[in-house]
PDB file of C-alpha atoms in Angstrom:
ATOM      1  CA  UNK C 281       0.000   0.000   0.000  1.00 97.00           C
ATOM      2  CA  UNK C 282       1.087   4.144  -0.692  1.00 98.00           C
ATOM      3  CA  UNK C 283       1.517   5.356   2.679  1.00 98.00           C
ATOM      4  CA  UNK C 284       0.781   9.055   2.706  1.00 98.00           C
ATOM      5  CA  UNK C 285       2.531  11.644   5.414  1.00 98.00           C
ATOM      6  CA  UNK C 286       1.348  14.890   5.852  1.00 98.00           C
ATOM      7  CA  UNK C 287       3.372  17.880   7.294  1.00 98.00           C
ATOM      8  CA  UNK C 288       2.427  19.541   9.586  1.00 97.00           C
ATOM      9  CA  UNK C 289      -0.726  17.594  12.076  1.00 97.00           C
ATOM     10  CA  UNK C 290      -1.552  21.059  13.503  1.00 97.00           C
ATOM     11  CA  UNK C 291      -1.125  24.132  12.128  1.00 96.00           C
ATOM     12  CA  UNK C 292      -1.968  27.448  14.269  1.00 96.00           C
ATOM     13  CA  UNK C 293      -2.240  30.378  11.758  1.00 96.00           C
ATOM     14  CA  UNK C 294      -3.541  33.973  11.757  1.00 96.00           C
ATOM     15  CA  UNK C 295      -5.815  35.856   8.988  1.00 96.00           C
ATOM     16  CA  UNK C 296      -3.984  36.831   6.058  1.00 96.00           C
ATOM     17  CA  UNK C 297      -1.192  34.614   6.716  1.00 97.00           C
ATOM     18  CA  UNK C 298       0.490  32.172   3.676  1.00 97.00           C
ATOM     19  CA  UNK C 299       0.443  28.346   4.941  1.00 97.00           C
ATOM     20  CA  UNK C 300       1.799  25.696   3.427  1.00 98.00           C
ATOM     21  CA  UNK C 301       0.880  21.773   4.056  1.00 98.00           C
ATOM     22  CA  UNK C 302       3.189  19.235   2.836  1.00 98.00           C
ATOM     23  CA  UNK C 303       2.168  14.915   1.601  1.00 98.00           C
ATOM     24  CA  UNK C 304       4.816  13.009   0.963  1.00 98.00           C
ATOM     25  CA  UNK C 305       4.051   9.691  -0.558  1.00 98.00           C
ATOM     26  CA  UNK C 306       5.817   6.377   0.424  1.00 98.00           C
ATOM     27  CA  UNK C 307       6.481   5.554  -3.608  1.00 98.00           C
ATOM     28  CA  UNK C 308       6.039   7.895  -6.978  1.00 98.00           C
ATOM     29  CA  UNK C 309       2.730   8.492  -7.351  1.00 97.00           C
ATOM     30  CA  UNK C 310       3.411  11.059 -10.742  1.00 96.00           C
ATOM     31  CA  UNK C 311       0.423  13.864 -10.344  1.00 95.00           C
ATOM     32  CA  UNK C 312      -1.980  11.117  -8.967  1.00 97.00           C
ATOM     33  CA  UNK C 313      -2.804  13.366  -5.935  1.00 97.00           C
ATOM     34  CA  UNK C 314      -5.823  15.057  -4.420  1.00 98.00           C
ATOM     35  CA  UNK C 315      -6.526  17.682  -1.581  1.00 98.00           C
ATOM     36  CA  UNK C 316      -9.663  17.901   0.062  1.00 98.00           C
ATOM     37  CA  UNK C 317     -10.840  20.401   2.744  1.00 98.00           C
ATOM     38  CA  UNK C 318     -13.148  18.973   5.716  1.00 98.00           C
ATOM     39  CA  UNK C 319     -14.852  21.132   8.488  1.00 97.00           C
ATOM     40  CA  UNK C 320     -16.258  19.813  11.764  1.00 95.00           C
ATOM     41  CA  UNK C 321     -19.594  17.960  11.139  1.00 95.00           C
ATOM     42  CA  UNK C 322     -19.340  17.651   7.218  1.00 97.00           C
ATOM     43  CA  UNK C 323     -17.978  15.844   4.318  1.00 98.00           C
ATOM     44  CA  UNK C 324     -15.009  16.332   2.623  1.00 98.00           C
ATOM     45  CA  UNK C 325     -14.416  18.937  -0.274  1.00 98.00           C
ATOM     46  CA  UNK C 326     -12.398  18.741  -3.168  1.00 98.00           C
ATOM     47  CA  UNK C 327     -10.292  21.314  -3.557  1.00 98.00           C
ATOM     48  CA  UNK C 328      -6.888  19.803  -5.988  1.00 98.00           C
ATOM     49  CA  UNK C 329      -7.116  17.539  -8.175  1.00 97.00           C
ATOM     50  CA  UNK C 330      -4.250  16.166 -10.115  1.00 96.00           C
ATOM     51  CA  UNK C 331      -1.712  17.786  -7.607  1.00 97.00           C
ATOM     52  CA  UNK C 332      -2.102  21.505  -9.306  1.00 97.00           C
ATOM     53  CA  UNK C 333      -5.907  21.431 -10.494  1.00 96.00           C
ATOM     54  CA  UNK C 334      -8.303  23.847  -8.733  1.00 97.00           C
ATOM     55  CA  UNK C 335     -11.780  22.653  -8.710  1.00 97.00           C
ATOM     56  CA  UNK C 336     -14.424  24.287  -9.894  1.00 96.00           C
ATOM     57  CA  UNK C 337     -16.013  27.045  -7.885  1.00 97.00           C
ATOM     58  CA  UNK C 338     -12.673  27.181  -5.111  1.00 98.00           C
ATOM     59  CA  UNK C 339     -11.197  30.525  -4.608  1.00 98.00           C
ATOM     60  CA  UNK C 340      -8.057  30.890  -6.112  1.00 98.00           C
ATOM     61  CA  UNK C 341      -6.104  31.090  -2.959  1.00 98.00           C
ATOM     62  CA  UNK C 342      -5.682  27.729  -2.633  1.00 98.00           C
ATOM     63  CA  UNK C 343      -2.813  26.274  -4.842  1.00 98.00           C
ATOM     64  CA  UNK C 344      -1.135  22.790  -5.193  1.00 98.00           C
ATOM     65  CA  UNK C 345       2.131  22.075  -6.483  1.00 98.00           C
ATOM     66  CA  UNK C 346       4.308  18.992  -6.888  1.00 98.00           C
ATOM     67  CA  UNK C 347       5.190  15.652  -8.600  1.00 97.00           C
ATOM     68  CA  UNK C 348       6.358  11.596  -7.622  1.00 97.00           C
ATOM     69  CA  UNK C 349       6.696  11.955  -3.816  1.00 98.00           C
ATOM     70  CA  UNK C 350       6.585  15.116  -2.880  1.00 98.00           C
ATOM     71  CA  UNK C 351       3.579  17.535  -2.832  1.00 98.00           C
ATOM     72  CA  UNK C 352       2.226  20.800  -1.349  1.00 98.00           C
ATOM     73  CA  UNK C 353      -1.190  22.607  -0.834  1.00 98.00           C
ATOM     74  CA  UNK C 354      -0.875  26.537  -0.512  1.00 98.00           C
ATOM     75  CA  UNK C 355      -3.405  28.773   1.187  1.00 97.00           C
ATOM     76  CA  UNK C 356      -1.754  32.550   0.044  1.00 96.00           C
ATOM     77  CA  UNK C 357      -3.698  34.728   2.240  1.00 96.00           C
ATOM     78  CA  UNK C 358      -6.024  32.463   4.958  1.00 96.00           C
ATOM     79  CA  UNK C 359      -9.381  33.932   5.591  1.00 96.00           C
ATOM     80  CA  UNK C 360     -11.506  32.845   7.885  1.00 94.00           C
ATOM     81  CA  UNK C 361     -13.725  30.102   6.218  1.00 95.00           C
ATOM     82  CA  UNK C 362     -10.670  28.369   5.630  1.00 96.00           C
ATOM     83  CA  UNK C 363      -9.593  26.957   9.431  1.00 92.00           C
ATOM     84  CA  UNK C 364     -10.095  23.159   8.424  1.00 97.00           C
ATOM     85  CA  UNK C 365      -8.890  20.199   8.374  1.00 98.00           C
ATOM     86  CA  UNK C 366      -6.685  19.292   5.189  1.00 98.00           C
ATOM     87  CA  UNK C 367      -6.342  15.426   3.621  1.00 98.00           C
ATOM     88  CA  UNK C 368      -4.052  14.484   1.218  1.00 98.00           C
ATOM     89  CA  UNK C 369      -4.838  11.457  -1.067  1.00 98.00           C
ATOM     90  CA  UNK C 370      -3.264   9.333  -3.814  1.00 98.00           C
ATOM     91  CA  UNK C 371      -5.134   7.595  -6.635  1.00 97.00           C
ATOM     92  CA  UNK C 372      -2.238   6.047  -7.936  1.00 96.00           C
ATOM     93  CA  UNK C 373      -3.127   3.053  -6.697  1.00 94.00           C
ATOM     94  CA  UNK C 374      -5.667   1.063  -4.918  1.00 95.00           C
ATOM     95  CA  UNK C 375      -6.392   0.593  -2.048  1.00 97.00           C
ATOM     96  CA  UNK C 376      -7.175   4.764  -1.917  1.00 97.00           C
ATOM     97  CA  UNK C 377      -4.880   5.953   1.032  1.00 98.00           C
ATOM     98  CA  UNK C 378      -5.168   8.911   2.504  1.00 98.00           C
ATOM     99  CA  UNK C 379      -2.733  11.188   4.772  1.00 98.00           C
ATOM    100  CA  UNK C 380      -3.620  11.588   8.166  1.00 98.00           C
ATOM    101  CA  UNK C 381      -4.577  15.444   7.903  1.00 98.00           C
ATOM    102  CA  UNK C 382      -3.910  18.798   8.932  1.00 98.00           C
ATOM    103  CA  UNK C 383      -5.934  20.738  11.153  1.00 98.00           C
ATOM    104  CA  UNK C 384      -5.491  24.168  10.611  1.00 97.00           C
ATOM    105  CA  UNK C 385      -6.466  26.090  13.664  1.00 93.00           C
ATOM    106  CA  UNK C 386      -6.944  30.007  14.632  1.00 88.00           C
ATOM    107  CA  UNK C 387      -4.081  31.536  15.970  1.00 87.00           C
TER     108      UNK C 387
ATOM    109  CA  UNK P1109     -27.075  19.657  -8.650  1.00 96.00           C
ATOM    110  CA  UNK P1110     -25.007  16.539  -7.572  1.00 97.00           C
ATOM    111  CA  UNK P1111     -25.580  14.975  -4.767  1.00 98.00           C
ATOM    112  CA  UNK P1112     -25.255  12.249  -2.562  1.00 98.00           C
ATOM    113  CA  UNK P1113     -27.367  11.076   0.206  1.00 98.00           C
ATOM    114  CA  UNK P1114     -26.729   8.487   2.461  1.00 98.00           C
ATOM    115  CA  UNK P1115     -29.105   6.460   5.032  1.00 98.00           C
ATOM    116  CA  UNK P1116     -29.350   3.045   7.114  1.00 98.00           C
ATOM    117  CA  UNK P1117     -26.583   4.005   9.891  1.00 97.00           C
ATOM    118  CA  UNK P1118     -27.434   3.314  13.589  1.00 98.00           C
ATOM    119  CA  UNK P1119     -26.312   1.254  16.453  1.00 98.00           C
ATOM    120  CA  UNK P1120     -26.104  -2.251  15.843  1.00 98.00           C
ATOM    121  CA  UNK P1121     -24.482  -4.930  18.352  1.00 98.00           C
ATOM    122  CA  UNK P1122     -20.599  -6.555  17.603  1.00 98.00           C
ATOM    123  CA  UNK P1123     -21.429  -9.405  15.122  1.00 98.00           C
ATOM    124  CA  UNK P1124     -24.630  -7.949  13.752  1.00 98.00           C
ATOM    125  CA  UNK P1125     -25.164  -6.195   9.959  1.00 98.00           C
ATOM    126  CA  UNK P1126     -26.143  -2.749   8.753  1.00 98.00           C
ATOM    127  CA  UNK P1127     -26.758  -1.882   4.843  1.00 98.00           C
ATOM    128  CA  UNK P1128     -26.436   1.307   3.901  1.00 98.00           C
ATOM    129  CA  UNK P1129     -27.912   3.069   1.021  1.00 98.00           C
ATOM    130  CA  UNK P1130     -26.498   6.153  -1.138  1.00 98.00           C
ATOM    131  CA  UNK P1131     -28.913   7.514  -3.513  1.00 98.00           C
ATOM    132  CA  UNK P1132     -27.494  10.091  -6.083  1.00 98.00           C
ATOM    133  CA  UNK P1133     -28.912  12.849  -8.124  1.00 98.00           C
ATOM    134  CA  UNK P1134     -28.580  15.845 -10.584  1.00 97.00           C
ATOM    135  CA  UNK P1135     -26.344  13.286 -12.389  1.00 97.00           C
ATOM    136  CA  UNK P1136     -25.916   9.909 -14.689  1.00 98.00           C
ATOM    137  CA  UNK P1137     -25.122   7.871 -11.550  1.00 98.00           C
ATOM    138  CA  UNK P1138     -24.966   4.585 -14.369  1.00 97.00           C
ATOM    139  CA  UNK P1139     -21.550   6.349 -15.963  1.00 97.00           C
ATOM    140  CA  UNK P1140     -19.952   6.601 -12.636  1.00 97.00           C
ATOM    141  CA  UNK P1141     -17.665   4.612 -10.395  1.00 97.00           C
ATOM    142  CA  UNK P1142     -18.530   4.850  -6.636  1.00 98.00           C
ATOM    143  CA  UNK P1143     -16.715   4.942  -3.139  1.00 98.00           C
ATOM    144  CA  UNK P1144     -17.305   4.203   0.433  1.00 98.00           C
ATOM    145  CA  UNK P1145     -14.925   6.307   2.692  1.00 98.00           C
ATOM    146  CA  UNK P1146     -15.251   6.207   6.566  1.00 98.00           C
ATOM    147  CA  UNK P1147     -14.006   8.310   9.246  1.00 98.00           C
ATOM    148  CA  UNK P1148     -13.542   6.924  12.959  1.00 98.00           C
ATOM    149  CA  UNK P1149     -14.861   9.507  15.360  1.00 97.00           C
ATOM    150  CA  UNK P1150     -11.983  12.502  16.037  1.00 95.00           C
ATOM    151  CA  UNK P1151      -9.654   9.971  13.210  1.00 97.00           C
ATOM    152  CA  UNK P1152      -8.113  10.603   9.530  1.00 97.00           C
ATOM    153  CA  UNK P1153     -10.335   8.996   6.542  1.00 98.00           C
ATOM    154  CA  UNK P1154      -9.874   5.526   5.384  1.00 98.00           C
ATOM    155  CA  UNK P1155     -10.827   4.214   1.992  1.00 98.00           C
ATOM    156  CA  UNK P1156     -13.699   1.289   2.160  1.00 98.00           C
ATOM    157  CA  UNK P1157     -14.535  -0.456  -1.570  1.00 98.00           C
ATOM    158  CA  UNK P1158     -14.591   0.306  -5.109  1.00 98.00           C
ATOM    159  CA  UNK P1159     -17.285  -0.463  -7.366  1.00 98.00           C
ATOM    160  CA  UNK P1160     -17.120   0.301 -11.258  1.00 96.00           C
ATOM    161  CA  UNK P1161     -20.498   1.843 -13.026  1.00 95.00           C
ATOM    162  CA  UNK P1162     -21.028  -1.880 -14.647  1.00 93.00           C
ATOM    163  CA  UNK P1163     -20.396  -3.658 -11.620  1.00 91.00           C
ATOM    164  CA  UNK P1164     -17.482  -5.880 -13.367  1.00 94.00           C
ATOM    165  CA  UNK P1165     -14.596  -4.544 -11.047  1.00 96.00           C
ATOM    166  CA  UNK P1166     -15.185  -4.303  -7.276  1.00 98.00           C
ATOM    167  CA  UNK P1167     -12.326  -3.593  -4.620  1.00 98.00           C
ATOM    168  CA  UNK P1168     -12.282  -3.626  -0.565  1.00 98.00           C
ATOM    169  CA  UNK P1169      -9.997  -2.565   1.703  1.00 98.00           C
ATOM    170  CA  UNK P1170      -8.488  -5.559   3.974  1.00 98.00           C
ATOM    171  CA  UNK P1171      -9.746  -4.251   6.634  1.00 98.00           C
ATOM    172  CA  UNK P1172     -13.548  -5.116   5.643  1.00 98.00           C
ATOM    173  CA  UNK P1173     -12.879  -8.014   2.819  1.00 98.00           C
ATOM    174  CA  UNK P1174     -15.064 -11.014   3.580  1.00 98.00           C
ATOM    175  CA  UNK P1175     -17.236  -8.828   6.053  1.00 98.00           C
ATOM    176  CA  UNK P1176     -18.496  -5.999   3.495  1.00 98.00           C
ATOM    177  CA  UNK P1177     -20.369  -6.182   0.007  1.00 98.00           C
ATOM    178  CA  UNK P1178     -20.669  -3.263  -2.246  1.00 98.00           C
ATOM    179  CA  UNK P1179     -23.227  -3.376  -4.933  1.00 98.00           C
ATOM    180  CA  UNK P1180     -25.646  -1.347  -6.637  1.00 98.00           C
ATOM    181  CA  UNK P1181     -28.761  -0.206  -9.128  1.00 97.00           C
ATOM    182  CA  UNK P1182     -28.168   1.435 -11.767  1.00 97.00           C
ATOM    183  CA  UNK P1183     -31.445   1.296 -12.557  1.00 97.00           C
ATOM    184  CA  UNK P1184     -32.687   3.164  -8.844  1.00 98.00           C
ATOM    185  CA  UNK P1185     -29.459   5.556  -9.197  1.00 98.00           C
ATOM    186  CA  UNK P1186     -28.235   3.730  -5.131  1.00 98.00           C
ATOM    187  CA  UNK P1187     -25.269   2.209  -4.003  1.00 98.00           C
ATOM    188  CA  UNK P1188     -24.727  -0.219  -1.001  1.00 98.00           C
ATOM    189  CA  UNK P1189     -22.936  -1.060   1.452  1.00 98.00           C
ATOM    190  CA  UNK P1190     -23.482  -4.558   3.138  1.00 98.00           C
ATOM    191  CA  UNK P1191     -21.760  -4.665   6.493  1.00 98.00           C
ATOM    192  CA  UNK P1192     -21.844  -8.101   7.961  1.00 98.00           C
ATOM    193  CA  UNK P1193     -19.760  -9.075  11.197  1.00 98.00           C
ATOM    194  CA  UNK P1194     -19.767  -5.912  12.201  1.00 98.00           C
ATOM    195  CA  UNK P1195     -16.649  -5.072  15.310  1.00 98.00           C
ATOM    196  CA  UNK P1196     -16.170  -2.251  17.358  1.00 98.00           C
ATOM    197  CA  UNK P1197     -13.445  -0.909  14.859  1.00 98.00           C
ATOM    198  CA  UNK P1198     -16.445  -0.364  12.194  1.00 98.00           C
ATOM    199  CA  UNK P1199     -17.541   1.991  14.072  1.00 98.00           C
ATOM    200  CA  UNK P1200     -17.616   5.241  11.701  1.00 98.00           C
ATOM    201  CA  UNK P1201     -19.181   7.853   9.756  1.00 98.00           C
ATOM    202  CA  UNK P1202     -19.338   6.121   6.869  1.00 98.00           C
ATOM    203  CA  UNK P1203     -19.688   8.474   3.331  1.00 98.00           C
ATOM    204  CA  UNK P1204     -20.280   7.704  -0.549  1.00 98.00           C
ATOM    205  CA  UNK P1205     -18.479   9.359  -3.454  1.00 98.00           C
ATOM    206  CA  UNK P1206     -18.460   9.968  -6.680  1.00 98.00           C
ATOM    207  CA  UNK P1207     -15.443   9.207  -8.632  1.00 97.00           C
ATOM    208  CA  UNK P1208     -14.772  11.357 -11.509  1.00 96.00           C
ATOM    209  CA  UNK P1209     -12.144   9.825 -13.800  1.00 92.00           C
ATOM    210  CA  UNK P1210      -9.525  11.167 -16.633  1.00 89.00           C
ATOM    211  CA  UNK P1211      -7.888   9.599 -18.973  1.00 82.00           C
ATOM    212  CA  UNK P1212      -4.627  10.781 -16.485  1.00 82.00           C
ATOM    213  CA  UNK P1213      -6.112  10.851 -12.743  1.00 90.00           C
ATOM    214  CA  UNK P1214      -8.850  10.652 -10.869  1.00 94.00           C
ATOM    215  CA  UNK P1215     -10.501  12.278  -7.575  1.00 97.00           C
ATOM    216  CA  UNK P1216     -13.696  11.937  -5.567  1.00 98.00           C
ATOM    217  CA  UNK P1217     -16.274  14.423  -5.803  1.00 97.00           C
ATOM    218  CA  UNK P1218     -18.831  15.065  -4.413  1.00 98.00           C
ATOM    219  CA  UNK P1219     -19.214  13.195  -1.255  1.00 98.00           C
ATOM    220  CA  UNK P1220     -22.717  12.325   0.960  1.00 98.00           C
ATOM    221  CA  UNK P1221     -23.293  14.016   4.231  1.00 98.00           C
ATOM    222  CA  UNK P1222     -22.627  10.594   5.816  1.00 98.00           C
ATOM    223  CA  UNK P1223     -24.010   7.711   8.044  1.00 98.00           C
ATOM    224  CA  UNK P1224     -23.382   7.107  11.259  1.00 98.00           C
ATOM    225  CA  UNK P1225     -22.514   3.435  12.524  1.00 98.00           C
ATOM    226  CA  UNK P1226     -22.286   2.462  15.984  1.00 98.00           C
ATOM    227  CA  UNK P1227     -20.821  -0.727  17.331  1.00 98.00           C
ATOM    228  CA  UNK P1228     -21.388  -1.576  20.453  1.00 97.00           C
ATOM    229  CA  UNK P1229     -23.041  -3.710  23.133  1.00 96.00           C
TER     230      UNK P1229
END
């Protein structure tokens, strides 16, 4: 199975700051990589697709950049809708394996 | 719009069975492949089973094989989710999605609102 890391857990940012999360895969995965957005009592969004895709209708603050192992999800300027909880996944492969998430918190 | 909605979660005792139900809209469910996710209460997601939009490829995470059946109608736009055996460890919110497929990647979008399962005595 891919075994997917993500950098940091927990994340303590302020409004208007740039954050960066990091998912590092366990084997090259090419752009086979996704990054949804999850708030307390709901279902996952999609935000990246295909590492550096933005999905329809999400703000173009978010980014996502990288290739093989080694991938990152930018927020430039955080407002405050965005304090979340981040998953990386990989669809390289199955079985579907997520990372273990990044809750981004208020600072 | 798309959308996903999911039913049949609840408390059920260790060894008993659930079946859940996803029934999608505002698209051509037949043309799609399908998910089950779940997410232990306060834990990470975890990828469930696979079925293709004819039904001829079907995948399950080790963690349920033998214990869970996917399946569903085309016909009724539903998926399922058979949960047989059920342990303590099943315990989740457990969601469908949509998989939307390239000819490079794919992704899941959208997702249900979830179903609750409880295991426990």
């Amino acid at each position: 199975d891919i075994q997917m890391t993500q950098s940091p857990s927990s994340l303590s940012a302020s409004v208007g700051d740039r954050v960066t999360i990091t998912c590092r895969a366990s084997q090259s995965i090419n752009t086979y990589l996704n990054w949804y957005q999850q708030k307390p009592g709901k279902a996952p969004k999609l935000l990246i697709y295909a590492a550096s895709s933005l999905q329809s209708g999400v703000p173009s603050r978010f980014s996502g950049s990288g290739s093989g192992t080694d991938f990152t999800l930018t927020i430039s300027s955080l407002q405050p809708e965005d304090f979340a909880t981040f998953f990386c996944q990989q669809s390289y492969g199955i079985p579907y394996t997520f990372g273990q998430g990044t809750k981004l918190h208020i600072k | 719009e798309v959308k996903l909605v999911e039913s049949g979660g609840g408390l059920v005792q260790p060894g008993g069975s659930l079946r859940l139900s996803c029934t999608a809209s505002g698209f051509t469910f037949s043309t799609y492949e399908m998910n089950w996710v779940r997410q232990a209460p306060g834990k990470g997601l975890e990828w469930v089973s696979y079925i293709s939009n004819t039904v001829n490829t079907i995948y399950y995470a080790d963690s349920v094989k033998g214990r869970f059946t996917i399946s569903r109608d085309n016909a009724k736009n539903s998926l399922f989710l058979q949960m047989n055996s059920l342990r303590a460890e099943d315990t989740a919110v457990y969601y469908c999605a949509r998989v939307v497929t390239t000819s490079t990647t794919d992704w899941f979008d959208p997702w249900g609102q979830g179903t609750l399962v409880t295991v426990s005595s």
